[in-house]
Amino acid sequence: MPKRLLRLAAATALVAAFVRPEAASADCGGPYPSFTEVAPSADIVVVGQVVRVDVDPQGQGQGWSSRFTLQIEQVLRGTAGFGMEIRDMPSQSCAGWITAQAGSRIALAMDAVAFDPPLKVNTFAIIDGAKPLLEGVEQLTLAEVLTIVPPLPSAAAPTPGSDMLSAVVTFAMIVLVVGGLVAWRTGRES
């Protein structure tokens, strides 16, 4: 009898090793967090155009994918570069991933708080483009998004190369500091 229990435990462990957590969370089928409700609590909120969509491993079809490139038009909160590569970003533990179609314009809120007890979530709203048939995903105008999450006074659309300019300025500052230290040390030794 103990041998049979040992085999059963081994079989259970083997099955558990191959069960994917995504399959388990997909079974609970919760709604997507409401952009209107949770975006004000998000650490990062951006508006952008979906410029590329990759094949979706979940096979949602009809051009929808959880793997896409978002060209950032406006940063409403937090920091973001010129583009973001979204790869299977979960919305919440009981709903699917953030999805988009090529050509869509979306508002994306990351690291927001929703539900009771509080849970970290990501969510999105469609501004221009087809609305997915997903419970909780909203279709909003840009004006509505800007009312929900007003842009910070310093928030501006990133420009291509702004990350490069920042890197060059940082490098130049490092060179000046190191050069100054070397000159100071050389002057002290002479």
PDB file of C-alpha atoms in Angstrom, residues 20-165:
ATOM      1  CA  ARG A  20       1.136  26.134 -16.516  1.00  0.00           C
ATOM      2  CA  PRO A  21      -0.037  28.851 -14.100  1.00  0.00           C
ATOM      3  CA  GLU A  22      -1.615  30.741 -17.033  1.00  0.00           C
ATOM      4  CA  ALA A  23      -4.012  27.873 -17.594  1.00  0.00           C
ATOM      5  CA  ALA A  24      -5.087  27.962 -13.964  1.00  0.00           C
ATOM      6  CA  SER A  25      -5.618  31.734 -13.940  1.00  0.00           C
ATOM      7  CA  ALA A  26      -7.504  31.623 -17.240  1.00  0.00           C
ATOM      8  CA  ASP A  27     -10.048  29.311 -15.621  1.00  0.00           C
ATOM      9  CA  CYS A  28     -11.193  31.932 -13.115  1.00  0.00           C
ATOM     10  CA  GLY A  29     -12.264  34.357 -15.891  1.00  0.00           C
ATOM     11  CA  GLY A  30     -12.329  37.613 -13.943  1.00  0.00           C
ATOM     12  CA  PRO A  31     -12.961  40.983 -15.591  1.00  0.00           C
ATOM     13  CA  TYR A  32     -10.258  43.355 -16.771  1.00  0.00           C
ATOM     14  CA  PRO A  33      -9.762  46.194 -14.297  1.00  0.00           C
ATOM     15  CA  SER A  34     -11.612  49.354 -15.370  1.00  0.00           C
ATOM     16  CA  PHE A  35      -9.228  51.987 -16.776  1.00  0.00           C
ATOM     17  CA  THR A  36     -11.538  54.727 -15.497  1.00  0.00           C
ATOM     18  CA  GLU A  37     -11.423  53.367 -11.953  1.00  0.00           C
ATOM     19  CA  VAL A  38      -7.794  52.300 -11.585  1.00  0.00           C
ATOM     20  CA  ALA A  39      -5.696  54.539 -13.874  1.00  0.00           C
ATOM     21  CA  PRO A  40      -5.547  57.362 -11.288  1.00  0.00           C
ATOM     22  CA  SER A  41      -3.625  54.988  -8.977  1.00  0.00           C
ATOM     23  CA  ALA A  42      -1.182  53.775 -11.664  1.00  0.00           C
ATOM     24  CA  ASP A  43       2.556  54.411 -11.449  1.00  0.00           C
ATOM     25  CA  ILE A  44       2.849  54.702 -15.247  1.00  0.00           C
ATOM     26  CA  VAL A  45       0.185  55.849 -17.729  1.00  0.00           C
ATOM     27  CA  VAL A  46       0.935  56.282 -21.427  1.00  0.00           C
ATOM     28  CA  VAL A  47      -0.983  56.861 -24.633  1.00  0.00           C
ATOM     29  CA  GLY A  48       0.380  55.321 -27.787  1.00  0.00           C
ATOM     30  CA  GLN A  49      -0.116  53.767 -31.205  1.00  0.00           C
ATOM     31  CA  VAL A  50       0.302  50.022 -31.730  1.00  0.00           C
ATOM     32  CA  VAL A  51       2.835  49.889 -34.557  1.00  0.00           C
ATOM     33  CA  ARG A  52       3.562  46.155 -34.622  1.00  0.00           C
ATOM     34  CA  VAL A  53       1.805  42.996 -33.470  1.00  0.00           C
ATOM     35  CA  ASP A  54       3.524  39.627 -33.087  1.00  0.00           C
ATOM     36  CA  VAL A  55       1.894  36.209 -33.235  1.00  0.00           C
ATOM     37  CA  ASP A  56      -0.069  35.596 -30.059  1.00  0.00           C
ATOM     38  CA  PRO A  57       0.848  32.297 -28.367  1.00  0.00           C
ATOM     39  CA  GLN A  58      -2.644  32.137 -26.879  1.00  0.00           C
ATOM     40  CA  GLY A  59      -4.157  32.269 -30.370  1.00  0.00           C
ATOM     41  CA  GLN A  60      -6.720  35.009 -29.719  1.00  0.00           C
ATOM     42  CA  GLY A  61      -6.882  35.563 -33.464  1.00  0.00           C
ATOM     43  CA  GLN A  62      -8.511  38.330 -35.481  1.00  0.00           C
ATOM     44  CA  GLY A  63      -5.345  40.415 -35.207  1.00  0.00           C
ATOM     45  CA  TRP A  64      -5.408  40.652 -31.392  1.00  0.00           C
ATOM     46  CA  SER A  65      -2.164  39.853 -29.614  1.00  0.00           C
ATOM     47  CA  SER A  66      -0.621  40.104 -26.166  1.00  0.00           C
ATOM     48  CA  ARG A  67       2.727  40.773 -27.869  1.00  0.00           C
ATOM     49  CA  PHE A  68       2.964  44.170 -29.510  1.00  0.00           C
ATOM     50  CA  THR A  69       5.054  47.320 -29.886  1.00  0.00           C
ATOM     51  CA  LEU A  70       3.579  50.558 -28.600  1.00  0.00           C
ATOM     52  CA  GLN A  71       4.934  53.847 -29.975  1.00  0.00           C
ATOM     53  CA  ILE A  72       4.487  56.318 -27.122  1.00  0.00           C
ATOM     54  CA  GLU A  73       2.702  59.572 -27.972  1.00  0.00           C
ATOM     55  CA  GLN A  74       2.155  60.916 -24.444  1.00  0.00           C
ATOM     56  CA  VAL A  75       3.451  60.027 -21.006  1.00  0.00           C
ATOM     57  CA  LEU A  76       0.754  61.052 -18.546  1.00  0.00           C
ATOM     58  CA  ARG A  77       2.451  59.639 -15.450  1.00  0.00           C
ATOM     59  CA  GLY A  78       5.811  58.054 -14.664  1.00  0.00           C
ATOM     60  CA  THR A  79       8.543  57.646 -17.240  1.00  0.00           C
ATOM     61  CA  ALA A  80       8.648  55.857 -20.572  1.00  0.00           C
ATOM     62  CA  GLY A  81      10.828  55.967 -23.640  1.00  0.00           C
ATOM     63  CA  PHE A  82       9.820  56.391 -27.245  1.00  0.00           C
ATOM     64  CA  GLY A  83       8.454  52.850 -27.488  1.00  0.00           C
ATOM     65  CA  MET A  84       7.468  49.873 -25.349  1.00  0.00           C
ATOM     66  CA  GLU A  85       7.649  46.189 -26.177  1.00  0.00           C
ATOM     67  CA  ILE A  86       4.655  44.570 -24.477  1.00  0.00           C
ATOM     68  CA  ARG A  87       5.033  40.813 -24.014  1.00  0.00           C
ATOM     69  CA  ASP A  88       2.260  38.921 -22.216  1.00  0.00           C
ATOM     70  CA  MET A  89       1.604  41.676 -19.648  1.00  0.00           C
ATOM     71  CA  PRO A  90      -0.991  40.384 -17.176  1.00  0.00           C
ATOM     72  CA  SER A  91      -3.934  42.593 -16.337  1.00  0.00           C
ATOM     73  CA  GLN A  92      -4.798  40.847 -13.083  1.00  0.00           C
ATOM     74  CA  SER A  93      -4.444  37.317 -11.802  1.00  0.00           C
ATOM     75  CA  CYS A  94      -7.954  36.278 -12.858  1.00  0.00           C
ATOM     76  CA  ALA A  95      -8.112  37.945 -16.287  1.00  0.00           C
ATOM     77  CA  GLY A  96      -6.089  37.732 -19.449  1.00  0.00           C
ATOM     78  CA  TRP A  97      -3.186  39.718 -20.780  1.00  0.00           C
ATOM     79  CA  ILE A  98      -3.192  43.240 -22.161  1.00  0.00           C
ATOM     80  CA  THR A  99      -3.990  42.839 -25.883  1.00  0.00           C
ATOM     81  CA  ALA A 100      -4.040  45.110 -28.916  1.00  0.00           C
ATOM     82  CA  GLN A 101      -4.427  45.194 -32.693  1.00  0.00           C
ATOM     83  CA  ALA A 102      -2.007  46.825 -35.112  1.00  0.00           C
ATOM     84  CA  GLY A 103      -3.023  50.429 -35.763  1.00  0.00           C
ATOM     85  CA  SER A 104      -4.976  50.776 -32.513  1.00  0.00           C
ATOM     86  CA  ARG A 105      -4.357  53.707 -30.249  1.00  0.00           C
ATOM     87  CA  ILE A 106      -4.521  52.773 -26.582  1.00  0.00           C
ATOM     88  CA  ALA A 107      -4.069  54.186 -23.108  1.00  0.00           C
ATOM     89  CA  LEU A 108      -2.058  51.833 -20.911  1.00  0.00           C
ATOM     90  CA  ALA A 109      -1.981  52.049 -17.103  1.00  0.00           C
ATOM     91  CA  MET A 110       0.671  49.987 -15.305  1.00  0.00           C
ATOM     92  CA  ASP A 111       1.125  49.127 -11.639  1.00  0.00           C
ATOM     93  CA  ALA A 112      -2.285  50.402 -10.575  1.00  0.00           C
ATOM     94  CA  VAL A 113      -4.281  49.254  -7.547  1.00  0.00           C
ATOM     95  CA  ALA A 114      -7.705  47.606  -7.764  1.00  0.00           C
ATOM     96  CA  PHE A 115     -10.068  45.365  -5.868  1.00  0.00           C
ATOM     97  CA  ASP A 116     -10.485  44.613  -2.194  1.00  0.00           C
ATOM     98  CA  PRO A 117      -8.119  43.446  -0.796  1.00  0.00           C
ATOM     99  CA  PRO A 118      -5.855  45.678  -2.926  1.00  0.00           C
ATOM    100  CA  LEU A 119      -4.085  43.996  -5.829  1.00  0.00           C
ATOM    101  CA  LYS A 120      -1.498  45.415  -8.277  1.00  0.00           C
ATOM    102  CA  VAL A 121      -2.968  45.425 -11.792  1.00  0.00           C
ATOM    103  CA  ASN A 122      -2.337  46.666 -15.321  1.00  0.00           C
ATOM    104  CA  THR A 123      -5.129  47.793 -17.613  1.00  0.00           C
ATOM    105  CA  PHE A 124      -5.824  49.522 -20.890  1.00  0.00           C
ATOM    106  CA  ALA A 125      -8.499  51.395 -22.792  1.00  0.00           C
ATOM    107  CA  ILE A 126      -8.991  51.599 -26.543  1.00  0.00           C
ATOM    108  CA  ILE A 127      -8.913  55.178 -27.858  1.00  0.00           C
ATOM    109  CA  ASP A 128      -8.997  54.497 -31.610  1.00  0.00           C
ATOM    110  CA  GLY A 129      -9.573  51.055 -33.057  1.00  0.00           C
ATOM    111  CA  ALA A 130     -11.783  48.049 -32.531  1.00  0.00           C
ATOM    112  CA  LYS A 131     -12.775  47.184 -28.979  1.00  0.00           C
ATOM    113  CA  PRO A 132     -11.905  43.641 -27.943  1.00  0.00           C
ATOM    114  CA  LEU A 133     -14.715  41.456 -26.683  1.00  0.00           C
ATOM    115  CA  LEU A 134     -13.263  41.344 -23.180  1.00  0.00           C
ATOM    116  CA  GLU A 135     -15.260  42.141 -20.063  1.00  0.00           C
ATOM    117  CA  GLY A 136     -14.105  45.390 -18.473  1.00  0.00           C
ATOM    118  CA  VAL A 137     -12.133  46.848 -21.394  1.00  0.00           C
ATOM    119  CA  GLU A 138     -13.356  50.362 -22.104  1.00  0.00           C
ATOM    120  CA  GLN A 139     -13.432  52.430 -25.279  1.00  0.00           C
ATOM    121  CA  LEU A 140     -12.646  56.050 -24.381  1.00  0.00           C
ATOM    122  CA  THR A 141     -11.801  59.253 -26.207  1.00  0.00           C
ATOM    123  CA  LEU A 142      -8.426  60.903 -25.660  1.00  0.00           C
ATOM    124  CA  ALA A 143     -10.246  63.757 -23.882  1.00  0.00           C
ATOM    125  CA  GLU A 144     -11.793  61.236 -21.455  1.00  0.00           C
ATOM    126  CA  VAL A 145      -8.391  59.646 -20.804  1.00  0.00           C
ATOM    127  CA  LEU A 146      -6.873  63.085 -20.118  1.00  0.00           C
ATOM    128  CA  THR A 147      -9.729  63.834 -17.693  1.00  0.00           C
ATOM    129  CA  ILE A 148      -9.115  60.559 -15.833  1.00  0.00           C
ATOM    130  CA  VAL A 149      -5.324  61.034 -15.726  1.00  0.00           C
ATOM    131  CA  PRO A 150      -4.424  64.658 -16.399  1.00  0.00           C
ATOM    132  CA  PRO A 151      -0.917  65.006 -17.838  1.00  0.00           C
ATOM    133  CA  LEU A 152       1.701  66.334 -15.449  1.00  0.00           C
ATOM    134  CA  PRO A 153       2.994  69.793 -16.361  1.00  0.00           C
ATOM    135  CA  SER A 154       6.390  68.312 -17.246  1.00  0.00           C
ATOM    136  CA  ALA A 155       4.903  65.369 -19.163  1.00  0.00           C
ATOM    137  CA  ALA A 156       5.644  65.523 -22.847  1.00  0.00           C
ATOM    138  CA  ALA A 157       5.811  63.123 -25.709  1.00  0.00           C
ATOM    139  CA  PRO A 158       9.228  61.512 -25.897  1.00  0.00           C
ATOM    140  CA  THR A 159      11.164  62.298 -29.016  1.00  0.00           C
ATOM    141  CA  PRO A 160      13.164  59.801 -31.032  1.00  0.00           C
ATOM    142  CA  GLY A 161      16.723  59.988 -29.836  1.00  0.00           C
ATOM    143  CA  SER A 162      15.888  61.619 -26.487  1.00  0.00           C
ATOM    144  CA  ASP A 163      17.191  58.506 -24.718  1.00  0.00           C
ATOM    145  CA  MET A 164      20.394  58.789 -26.778  1.00  0.00           C
ATOM    146  CA  LEU A 165      20.778  62.491 -25.956  1.00  0.00           C
TER     147      LEU A 165
END
